[in-house]
């Protein structure tokens, strides 16, 4: 690296590794798009992205800069539960150490204490987040608009029957202006803890909410290189996607 932070050989500010958790079993409503957005925005910011998939039984990568995890049916959550428990200490240590993470819906639930399904099965979580989730007979479906203190208006799509309650160890991502979010009673959506962002919103989330993508990238770069030097992302498509998503009815 030169003093300006740019590798004189390949012109990159450095490599950022994005690890997608369980894409084989936990990847619905376009959640994989979150990893693709991080890949493209890392390039725009001048970094070299490296995208890795981690599935049940894989060796866990030795270096991890950003974790992303998607949603899944209750059945997918059952498939990954043992492997996730085996990785609990690693993921907790990373979260405590400030690694940026984005977990959506099914993995949001399992980053909490537990998910008790509608049929009464208890899928243990890994307790990164002080939240618990109870399956209900009510399915919460539709477009969502959330007011957040950190990322402005967050837009996305929810589809879940689990309802999540936040404990005192986390704060909500925001409050819902349209849609339901964590549960049908308190008006909160998502959870924030250290550099972990958890949300029910698919769509996928990051193409419509580049502020969250850039938060993850900035945090990863600062954690790895001590500094983040932004580049010049092309936000035209993100803006169009936001306008379109904001106009959708519930
Ligand atoms: N199976 C969980 C629920 O219905 C998560 C669904 C999802 O990830 N979309 O609550």
PDB file of C-alpha atoms and ligand atoms in Angstrom:
ATOM      1  CA  UNK A   1       0.000   0.000   0.000  1.00  0.00           C
ATOM      2  CA  UNK A   2       1.192   3.507  -0.746  1.00  0.00           C
ATOM      3  CA  UNK A   3       0.667   6.326   1.722  1.00  0.00           C
ATOM      4  CA  UNK A   4      -2.564   7.254  -0.049  1.00  0.00           C
ATOM      5  CA  UNK A   5      -3.826   3.776   0.818  1.00  0.00           C
ATOM      6  CA  UNK A   6      -3.812   2.567  -2.772  1.00  0.00           C
ATOM      7  CA  UNK A   7      -1.876  -0.547  -3.752  1.00  0.00           C
ATOM      8  CA  UNK A   8       0.469   0.702  -6.506  1.00  0.00           C
ATOM      9  CA  UNK A   9       0.371  -2.712  -8.201  1.00  0.00           C
ATOM     10  CA  UNK A  10      -3.341  -3.217  -8.741  1.00  0.00           C
ATOM     11  CA  UNK A  11      -4.737   0.241  -7.947  1.00  0.00           C
ATOM     12  CA  UNK A  12      -6.947  -1.183  -5.177  1.00  0.00           C
ATOM     13  CA  UNK A  13      -7.354   0.240  -1.683  1.00  0.00           C
ATOM     14  CA  UNK A  14      -7.337  -3.367  -0.429  1.00  0.00           C
ATOM     15  CA  UNK A  15      -9.413  -6.525  -0.403  1.00  0.00           C
ATOM     16  CA  UNK A  16     -12.640  -6.792   1.591  1.00  0.00           C
ATOM     17  CA  UNK A  17     -14.021 -10.280   2.024  1.00  0.00           C
ATOM     18  CA  UNK A  18     -17.808 -10.677   2.189  1.00  0.00           C
ATOM     19  CA  UNK A  19     -19.065 -13.992   3.554  1.00  0.00           C
ATOM     20  CA  UNK A  20     -22.642 -14.983   2.773  1.00  0.00           C
ATOM     21  CA  UNK A  21     -23.978 -17.366   5.428  1.00  0.00           C
ATOM     22  CA  UNK A  22     -25.897 -20.427   4.248  1.00  0.00           C
ATOM     23  CA  UNK A  23     -27.009 -19.230   0.784  1.00  0.00           C
ATOM     24  CA  UNK A  24     -28.065 -22.801  -0.072  1.00  0.00           C
ATOM     25  CA  UNK A  25     -30.713 -22.913   2.675  1.00  0.00           C
ATOM     26  CA  UNK A  26     -31.219 -19.268   3.678  1.00  0.00           C
ATOM     27  CA  UNK A  27     -31.663 -17.094   0.620  1.00  0.00           C
ATOM     28  CA  UNK A  28     -35.191 -16.059  -0.329  1.00  0.00           C
ATOM     29  CA  UNK A  29     -36.831 -13.052  -1.998  1.00  0.00           C
ATOM     30  CA  UNK A  30     -33.555 -12.014  -3.562  1.00  0.00           C
ATOM     31  CA  UNK A  31     -31.445 -11.825  -0.404  1.00  0.00           C
ATOM     32  CA  UNK A  32     -28.374 -12.852  -2.421  1.00  0.00           C
ATOM     33  CA  UNK A  33     -28.688  -9.413  -4.016  1.00  0.00           C
ATOM     34  CA  UNK A  34     -27.297  -7.928  -0.804  1.00  0.00           C
ATOM     35  CA  UNK A  35     -23.948  -9.624  -1.422  1.00  0.00           C
ATOM     36  CA  UNK A  36     -23.963  -8.457  -5.054  1.00  0.00           C
ATOM     37  CA  UNK A  37     -24.580  -4.853  -4.006  1.00  0.00           C
ATOM     38  CA  UNK A  38     -21.697  -5.011  -1.546  1.00  0.00           C
ATOM     39  CA  UNK A  39     -19.485  -6.427  -4.308  1.00  0.00           C
ATOM     40  CA  UNK A  40     -20.339  -3.618  -6.731  1.00  0.00           C
ATOM     41  CA  UNK A  41     -20.176  -0.799  -4.190  1.00  0.00           C
ATOM     42  CA  UNK A  42     -16.831  -2.078  -2.883  1.00  0.00           C
ATOM     43  CA  UNK A  43     -15.526  -1.750  -6.467  1.00  0.00           C
ATOM     44  CA  UNK A  44     -16.984   1.753  -6.761  1.00  0.00           C
ATOM     45  CA  UNK A  45     -15.264   2.714  -3.502  1.00  0.00           C
ATOM     46  CA  UNK A  46     -11.967   1.433  -4.880  1.00  0.00           C
ATOM     47  CA  UNK A  47     -11.675  -1.820  -2.916  1.00  0.00           C
ATOM     48  CA  UNK A  48     -11.305  -5.341  -4.250  1.00  0.00           C
ATOM     49  CA  UNK A  49     -14.330  -7.434  -3.249  1.00  0.00           C
ATOM     50  CA  UNK A  50     -14.065 -11.106  -2.489  1.00  0.00           C
ATOM     51  CA  UNK A  51     -17.365 -12.972  -2.172  1.00  0.00           C
ATOM     52  CA  UNK A  52     -17.444 -16.303  -0.313  1.00  0.00           C
ATOM     53  CA  UNK A  53     -20.342 -18.628   0.371  1.00  0.00           C
ATOM     54  CA  UNK A  54     -20.471 -20.508   3.642  1.00  0.00           C
ATOM     55  CA  UNK A  55     -22.831 -23.509   3.734  1.00  0.00           C
ATOM     56  CA  UNK A  56     -23.499 -26.285   6.253  1.00  0.00           C
ATOM     57  CA  UNK A  57     -20.343 -28.359   6.746  1.00  0.00           C
ATOM     58  CA  UNK A  58     -17.936 -25.944   5.035  1.00  0.00           C
ATOM     59  CA  UNK A  59     -14.696 -24.920   6.731  1.00  0.00           C
ATOM     60  CA  UNK A  60     -15.203 -21.441   8.167  1.00  0.00           C
ATOM     61  CA  UNK A  61     -13.082 -18.835   6.362  1.00  0.00           C
ATOM     62  CA  UNK A  62     -10.103 -17.589   8.347  1.00  0.00           C
ATOM     63  CA  UNK A  63     -10.622 -13.952   7.367  1.00  0.00           C
ATOM     64  CA  UNK A  64     -14.046 -12.341   7.402  1.00  0.00           C
ATOM     65  CA  UNK A  65     -14.646  -8.634   6.838  1.00  0.00           C
ATOM     66  CA  UNK A  66     -18.421  -8.476   6.297  1.00  0.00           C
ATOM     67  CA  UNK A  67     -21.056 -11.118   7.096  1.00  0.00           C
ATOM     68  CA  UNK A  68     -24.385 -11.233   5.257  1.00  0.00           C
ATOM     69  CA  UNK A  69     -27.162 -13.705   5.943  1.00  0.00           C
ATOM     70  CA  UNK A  70     -30.575 -14.103   4.368  1.00  0.00           C
ATOM     71  CA  UNK A  71     -34.014 -15.360   5.175  1.00  0.00           C
ATOM     72  CA  UNK A  72     -35.417 -18.825   4.873  1.00  0.00           C
ATOM     73  CA  UNK A  73     -38.424 -20.984   5.491  1.00  0.00           C
ATOM     74  CA  UNK A  74     -38.744 -22.604   8.914  1.00  0.00           C
ATOM     75  CA  UNK A  75     -37.511 -25.800   7.174  1.00  0.00           C
ATOM     76  CA  UNK A  76     -34.284 -24.078   6.048  1.00  0.00           C
ATOM     77  CA  UNK A  77     -33.750 -22.821   9.589  1.00  0.00           C
ATOM     78  CA  UNK A  78     -34.062 -26.413  10.864  1.00  0.00           C
ATOM     79  CA  UNK A  79     -31.446 -27.573   8.322  1.00  0.00           C
ATOM     80  CA  UNK A  80     -28.809 -25.049   9.411  1.00  0.00           C
ATOM     81  CA  UNK A  81     -29.463 -25.023  13.154  1.00  0.00           C
ATOM     82  CA  UNK A  82     -26.747 -27.503  14.239  1.00  0.00           C
ATOM     83  CA  UNK A  83     -24.076 -26.025  12.010  1.00  0.00           C
ATOM     84  CA  UNK A  84     -24.990 -22.522  13.182  1.00  0.00           C
ATOM     85  CA  UNK A  85     -24.587 -23.629  16.819  1.00  0.00           C
ATOM     86  CA  UNK A  86     -21.150 -25.005  15.936  1.00  0.00           C
ATOM     87  CA  UNK A  87     -20.217 -21.550  14.572  1.00  0.00           C
ATOM     88  CA  UNK A  88     -21.861 -19.587  17.401  1.00  0.00           C
ATOM     89  CA  UNK A  89     -18.643 -18.711  19.255  1.00  0.00           C
ATOM     90  CA  UNK A  90     -16.890 -17.569  16.075  1.00  0.00           C
ATOM     91  CA  UNK A  91     -19.814 -15.404  14.978  1.00  0.00           C
ATOM     92  CA  UNK A  92     -20.274 -13.951  18.473  1.00  0.00           C
ATOM     93  CA  UNK A  93     -16.585 -13.096  18.745  1.00  0.00           C
ATOM     94  CA  UNK A  94     -16.709 -11.395  15.345  1.00  0.00           C
ATOM     95  CA  UNK A  95     -19.797  -9.378  16.318  1.00  0.00           C
ATOM     96  CA  UNK A  96     -18.293  -8.369  19.680  1.00  0.00           C
ATOM     97  CA  UNK A  97     -15.106  -7.368  17.879  1.00  0.00           C
ATOM     98  CA  UNK A  98     -17.075  -4.960  15.696  1.00  0.00           C
ATOM     99  CA  UNK A  99     -17.309  -6.902  12.447  1.00  0.00           C
ATOM    100  CA  UNK A 100     -20.097  -5.483  10.275  1.00  0.00           C
ATOM    101  CA  UNK A 101     -22.958  -7.878   9.668  1.00  0.00           C
ATOM    102  CA  UNK A 102     -26.326  -7.774   7.935  1.00  0.00           C
ATOM    103  CA  UNK A 103     -28.805 -10.505   8.834  1.00  0.00           C
ATOM    104  CA  UNK A 104     -32.247 -10.720   7.286  1.00  0.00           C
ATOM    105  CA  UNK A 105     -35.440 -12.374   8.540  1.00  0.00           C
ATOM    106  CA  UNK A 106     -34.684 -16.080   9.148  1.00  0.00           C
ATOM    107  CA  UNK A 107     -31.059 -15.421  10.150  1.00  0.00           C
ATOM    108  CA  UNK A 108     -32.075 -12.317  12.095  1.00  0.00           C
ATOM    109  CA  UNK A 109     -34.303 -14.639  14.135  1.00  0.00           C
ATOM    110  CA  UNK A 110     -31.483 -17.172  14.659  1.00  0.00           C
ATOM    111  CA  UNK A 111     -28.969 -14.480  15.623  1.00  0.00           C
ATOM    112  CA  UNK A 112     -31.292 -13.965  18.592  1.00  0.00           C
ATOM    113  CA  UNK A 113     -31.879 -16.295  21.558  1.00  0.00           C
ATOM    114  CA  UNK A 114     -34.351 -18.637  19.850  1.00  0.00           C
ATOM    115  CA  UNK A 115     -37.168 -19.014  17.345  1.00  0.00           C
ATOM    116  CA  UNK A 116     -40.143 -20.967  18.640  1.00  0.00           C
ATOM    117  CA  UNK A 117     -42.036 -22.041  15.523  1.00  0.00           C
ATOM    118  CA  UNK A 118     -45.781 -22.125  15.086  1.00  0.00           C
ATOM    119  CA  UNK A 119     -45.718 -25.891  15.691  1.00  0.00           C
ATOM    120  CA  UNK A 120     -43.883 -25.463  18.999  1.00  0.00           C
ATOM    121  CA  UNK A 121     -40.387 -26.515  17.865  1.00  0.00           C
ATOM    122  CA  UNK A 122     -37.712 -24.384  19.469  1.00  0.00           C
ATOM    123  CA  UNK A 123     -34.799 -23.596  17.157  1.00  0.00           C
ATOM    124  CA  UNK A 124     -32.010 -22.262  19.341  1.00  0.00           C
ATOM    125  CA  UNK A 125     -30.323 -19.073  18.215  1.00  0.00           C
ATOM    126  CA  UNK A 126     -26.757 -17.977  18.837  1.00  0.00           C
ATOM    127  CA  UNK A 127     -27.562 -14.999  21.060  1.00  0.00           C
ATOM    128  CA  UNK A 128     -25.573 -12.384  19.175  1.00  0.00           C
ATOM    129  CA  UNK A 129     -28.725 -10.268  19.479  1.00  0.00           C
ATOM    130  CA  UNK A 130     -30.846  -9.884  22.604  1.00  0.00           C
ATOM    131  CA  UNK A 131     -34.097 -10.781  20.822  1.00  0.00           C
ATOM    132  CA  UNK A 132     -36.520 -13.689  20.815  1.00  0.00           C
ATOM    133  CA  UNK A 133     -39.005 -14.810  18.192  1.00  0.00           C
ATOM    134  CA  UNK A 134     -42.308 -16.627  18.446  1.00  0.00           C
ATOM    135  CA  UNK A 135     -44.101 -18.130  15.456  1.00  0.00           C
ATOM    136  CA  UNK A 136     -47.738 -17.104  15.068  1.00  0.00           C
ATOM    137  CA  UNK A 137     -50.680 -17.952  12.809  1.00  0.00           C
ATOM    138  CA  UNK A 138     -50.568 -14.454  11.387  1.00  0.00           C
ATOM    139  CA  UNK A 139     -48.401 -13.923   8.310  1.00  0.00           C
ATOM    140  CA  UNK A 140     -47.014 -10.425   7.978  1.00  0.00           C
ATOM    141  CA  UNK A 141     -46.630  -9.720   4.281  1.00  0.00           C
ATOM    142  CA  UNK A 142     -46.119  -6.620   2.220  1.00  0.00           C
ATOM    143  CA  UNK A 143     -44.069  -3.557   1.484  1.00  0.00           C
ATOM    144  CA  UNK A 144     -42.506  -1.721   4.381  1.00  0.00           C
ATOM    145  CA  UNK A 145     -41.195   1.758   5.018  1.00  0.00           C
ATOM    146  CA  UNK A 146     -39.098   2.334   8.140  1.00  0.00           C
ATOM    147  CA  UNK A 147     -37.881   5.609   9.652  1.00  0.00           C
ATOM    148  CA  UNK A 148     -34.400   5.079  11.041  1.00  0.00           C
ATOM    149  CA  UNK A 149     -32.092   7.454  12.909  1.00  0.00           C
ATOM    150  CA  UNK A 150     -28.967   6.149  11.155  1.00  0.00           C
ATOM    151  CA  UNK A 151     -29.972   5.352   7.575  1.00  0.00           C
ATOM    152  CA  UNK A 152     -32.920   7.626   6.856  1.00  0.00           C
ATOM    153  CA  UNK A 153     -35.967   5.997   5.293  1.00  0.00           C
ATOM    154  CA  UNK A 154     -35.403   2.257   4.791  1.00  0.00           C
ATOM    155  CA  UNK A 155     -37.547   0.458   2.201  1.00  0.00           C
ATOM    156  CA  UNK A 156     -38.192  -3.242   1.686  1.00  0.00           C
ATOM    157  CA  UNK A 157     -40.575  -6.166   1.688  1.00  0.00           C
ATOM    158  CA  UNK A 158     -41.513  -8.456   4.591  1.00  0.00           C
ATOM    159  CA  UNK A 159     -42.960 -11.968   4.690  1.00  0.00           C
ATOM    160  CA  UNK A 160     -42.803 -13.767   8.026  1.00  0.00           C
ATOM    161  CA  UNK A 161     -44.961 -15.363  10.658  1.00  0.00           C
ATOM    162  CA  UNK A 162     -42.380 -15.184  13.410  1.00  0.00           C
ATOM    163  CA  UNK A 163     -42.747 -12.126  15.631  1.00  0.00           C
ATOM    164  CA  UNK A 164     -39.647 -10.743  17.301  1.00  0.00           C
ATOM    165  CA  UNK A 165     -39.353  -8.912  20.605  1.00  0.00           C
ATOM    166  CA  UNK A 166     -36.291  -6.877  21.446  1.00  0.00           C
ATOM    167  CA  UNK A 167     -34.551  -7.122  24.815  1.00  0.00           C
ATOM    168  CA  UNK A 168     -32.698  -4.261  26.467  1.00  0.00           C
ATOM    169  CA  UNK A 169     -29.376  -5.279  24.876  1.00  0.00           C
ATOM    170  CA  UNK A 170     -30.346  -4.079  21.395  1.00  0.00           C
ATOM    171  CA  UNK A 171     -32.058  -1.066  19.910  1.00  0.00           C
ATOM    172  CA  UNK A 172     -34.522  -1.143  17.015  1.00  0.00           C
ATOM    173  CA  UNK A 173     -33.312  -0.341  13.507  1.00  0.00           C
ATOM    174  CA  UNK A 174     -36.241   2.048  13.256  1.00  0.00           C
ATOM    175  CA  UNK A 175     -39.987   2.497  13.508  1.00  0.00           C
ATOM    176  CA  UNK A 176     -42.403   1.432  10.803  1.00  0.00           C
ATOM    177  CA  UNK A 177     -44.184   4.093   8.784  1.00  0.00           C
ATOM    178  CA  UNK A 178     -45.799   1.436   6.546  1.00  0.00           C
ATOM    179  CA  UNK A 179     -46.018  -2.300   7.238  1.00  0.00           C
ATOM    180  CA  UNK A 180     -45.470  -4.272  10.417  1.00  0.00           C
ATOM    181  CA  UNK A 181     -41.801  -5.036  11.101  1.00  0.00           C
ATOM    182  CA  UNK A 182     -40.711  -7.026  14.150  1.00  0.00           C
ATOM    183  CA  UNK A 183     -44.177  -7.745  15.503  1.00  0.00           C
ATOM    184  CA  UNK A 184     -47.774  -6.641  15.271  1.00  0.00           C
ATOM    185  CA  UNK A 185     -47.731  -4.555  18.433  1.00  0.00           C
ATOM    186  CA  UNK A 186     -44.761  -2.245  19.088  1.00  0.00           C
ATOM    187  CA  UNK A 187     -44.126  -0.570  15.714  1.00  0.00           C
ATOM    188  CA  UNK A 188     -40.417  -1.391  15.675  1.00  0.00           C
ATOM    189  CA  UNK A 189     -38.505  -2.930  12.802  1.00  0.00           C
ATOM    190  CA  UNK A 190     -35.144  -4.674  12.943  1.00  0.00           C
ATOM    191  CA  UNK A 191     -32.408  -4.539  15.544  1.00  0.00           C
ATOM    192  CA  UNK A 192     -29.052  -2.836  15.951  1.00  0.00           C
ATOM    193  CA  UNK A 193     -26.160  -4.047  18.105  1.00  0.00           C
ATOM    194  CA  UNK A 194     -22.517  -2.956  17.676  1.00  0.00           C
ATOM    195  CA  UNK A 195     -22.041  -3.152  13.892  1.00  0.00           C
ATOM    196  CA  UNK A 196     -24.748  -5.762  13.367  1.00  0.00           C
ATOM    197  CA  UNK A 197     -27.785  -4.653  11.373  1.00  0.00           C
ATOM    198  CA  UNK A 198     -30.743  -7.026  11.559  1.00  0.00           C
ATOM    199  CA  UNK A 199     -33.947  -6.587   9.600  1.00  0.00           C
ATOM    200  CA  UNK A 200     -37.009  -8.395   8.342  1.00  0.00           C
ATOM    201  CA  UNK A 201     -36.744  -6.648   4.995  1.00  0.00           C
ATOM    202  CA  UNK A 202     -36.102  -8.541   1.790  1.00  0.00           C
ATOM    203  CA  UNK A 203     -36.403  -7.195  -1.653  1.00  0.00           C
ATOM    204  CA  UNK A 204     -33.421  -7.381  -1.569  1.00  0.00           C
ATOM    205  CA  UNK A 205     -32.644  -4.722   1.004  1.00  0.00           C
ATOM    206  CA  UNK A 206     -29.315  -3.186  -0.066  1.00  0.00           C
ATOM    207  CA  UNK A 207     -30.105  -2.249  -3.704  1.00  0.00           C
ATOM    208  CA  UNK A 208     -32.765   0.125  -2.353  1.00  0.00           C
ATOM    209  CA  UNK A 209     -30.869   1.179   0.746  1.00  0.00           C
ATOM    210  CA  UNK A 210     -27.282   2.031  -0.223  1.00  0.00           C
ATOM    211  CA  UNK A 211     -26.774   3.918   3.051  1.00  0.00           C
ATOM    212  CA  UNK A 212     -26.780   0.568   4.856  1.00  0.00           C
ATOM    213  CA  UNK A 213     -24.411  -0.961   2.287  1.00  0.00           C
ATOM    214  CA  UNK A 214     -21.991   1.927   2.728  1.00  0.00           C
ATOM    215  CA  UNK A 215     -22.193   1.640   6.525  1.00  0.00           C
ATOM    216  CA  UNK A 216     -21.104  -2.017   6.250  1.00  0.00           C
ATOM    217  CA  UNK A 217     -18.314  -1.142   3.808  1.00  0.00           C
ATOM    218  CA  UNK A 218     -17.032   1.846   5.795  1.00  0.00           C
ATOM    219  CA  UNK A 219     -17.028  -0.183   9.008  1.00  0.00           C
ATOM    220  CA  UNK A 220     -15.184  -3.071   7.341  1.00  0.00           C
ATOM    221  CA  UNK A 221     -12.564  -0.783   5.796  1.00  0.00           C
ATOM    222  CA  UNK A 222     -11.959   1.133   9.042  1.00  0.00           C
ATOM    223  CA  UNK A 223     -11.699  -2.105  10.982  1.00  0.00           C
ATOM    224  CA  UNK A 224      -9.251  -3.639   8.524  1.00  0.00           C
ATOM    225  CA  UNK A 225      -7.198  -0.665   7.273  1.00  0.00           C
ATOM    226  CA  UNK A 226      -7.831   1.960   9.967  1.00  0.00           C
ATOM    227  CA  UNK A 227      -9.423   4.309   7.449  1.00  0.00           C
ATOM    228  CA  UNK A 228     -12.155   4.469   4.828  1.00  0.00           C
ATOM    229  CA  UNK A 229     -11.751   6.550   1.726  1.00  0.00           C
ATOM    230  CA  UNK A 230     -15.048   6.653  -0.179  1.00  0.00           C
ATOM    231  CA  UNK A 231     -15.112   6.443  -3.969  1.00  0.00           C
ATOM    232  CA  UNK A 232     -17.828   7.564  -6.340  1.00  0.00           C
ATOM    233  CA  UNK A 233     -20.729   5.125  -6.370  1.00  0.00           C
ATOM    234  CA  UNK A 234     -23.272   5.478  -9.170  1.00  0.00           C
ATOM    235  CA  UNK A 235     -26.538   5.798  -7.233  1.00  0.00           C
ATOM    236  CA  UNK A 236     -28.881   6.362 -10.189  1.00  0.00           C
ATOM    237  CA  UNK A 237     -30.366   2.870 -10.119  1.00  0.00           C
ATOM    238  CA  UNK A 238     -30.629   2.876  -6.336  1.00  0.00           C
ATOM    239  CA  UNK A 239     -32.558   6.147  -6.494  1.00  0.00           C
ATOM    240  CA  UNK A 240     -34.939   4.768  -9.126  1.00  0.00           C
ATOM    241  CA  UNK A 241     -35.437   1.609  -7.070  1.00  0.00           C
ATOM    242  CA  UNK A 242     -36.183   3.714  -3.984  1.00  0.00           C
ATOM    243  CA  UNK A 243     -38.710   5.874  -5.805  1.00  0.00           C
ATOM    244  CA  UNK A 244     -40.426   2.796  -7.175  1.00  0.00           C
ATOM    245  CA  UNK A 245     -40.431   0.949  -3.821  1.00  0.00           C
ATOM    246  CA  UNK A 246     -41.743   3.999  -1.941  1.00  0.00           C
ATOM    247  CA  UNK A 247     -44.739   4.207  -4.294  1.00  0.00           C
ATOM    248  CA  UNK A 248     -45.769   0.586  -3.821  1.00  0.00           C
ATOM    249  CA  UNK A 249     -48.902   0.024  -1.771  1.00  0.00           C
ATOM    250  CA  UNK A 250     -48.620  -1.991   1.426  1.00  0.00           C
TER     251      UNK A 250
HETATM  252  N1  LIG B   1     -39.457 -18.807   8.757  1.00  0.00           N
HETATM  253  C1  LIG B   1     -39.441 -17.511   9.337  1.00  0.00           C
HETATM  254  C2  LIG B   1     -40.819 -16.900   9.544  1.00  0.00           C
HETATM  255  O1  LIG B   1     -41.748 -17.176   8.805  1.00  0.00           O
HETATM  256  C3  LIG B   1     -38.571 -16.602   8.482  1.00  0.00           C
HETATM  257  C4  LIG B   1     -39.189 -16.283   7.165  1.00  0.00           C
HETATM  258  C5  LIG B   1     -38.276 -15.488   6.279  1.00  0.00           C
HETATM  259  O2  LIG B   1     -37.054 -15.540   6.392  1.00  0.00           O
HETATM  260  N2  LIG B   1     -38.860 -14.793   5.309  1.00  0.00           N
HETATM  261  O3  LIG B   1     -40.959 -16.113  10.453  1.00  0.00           O
END
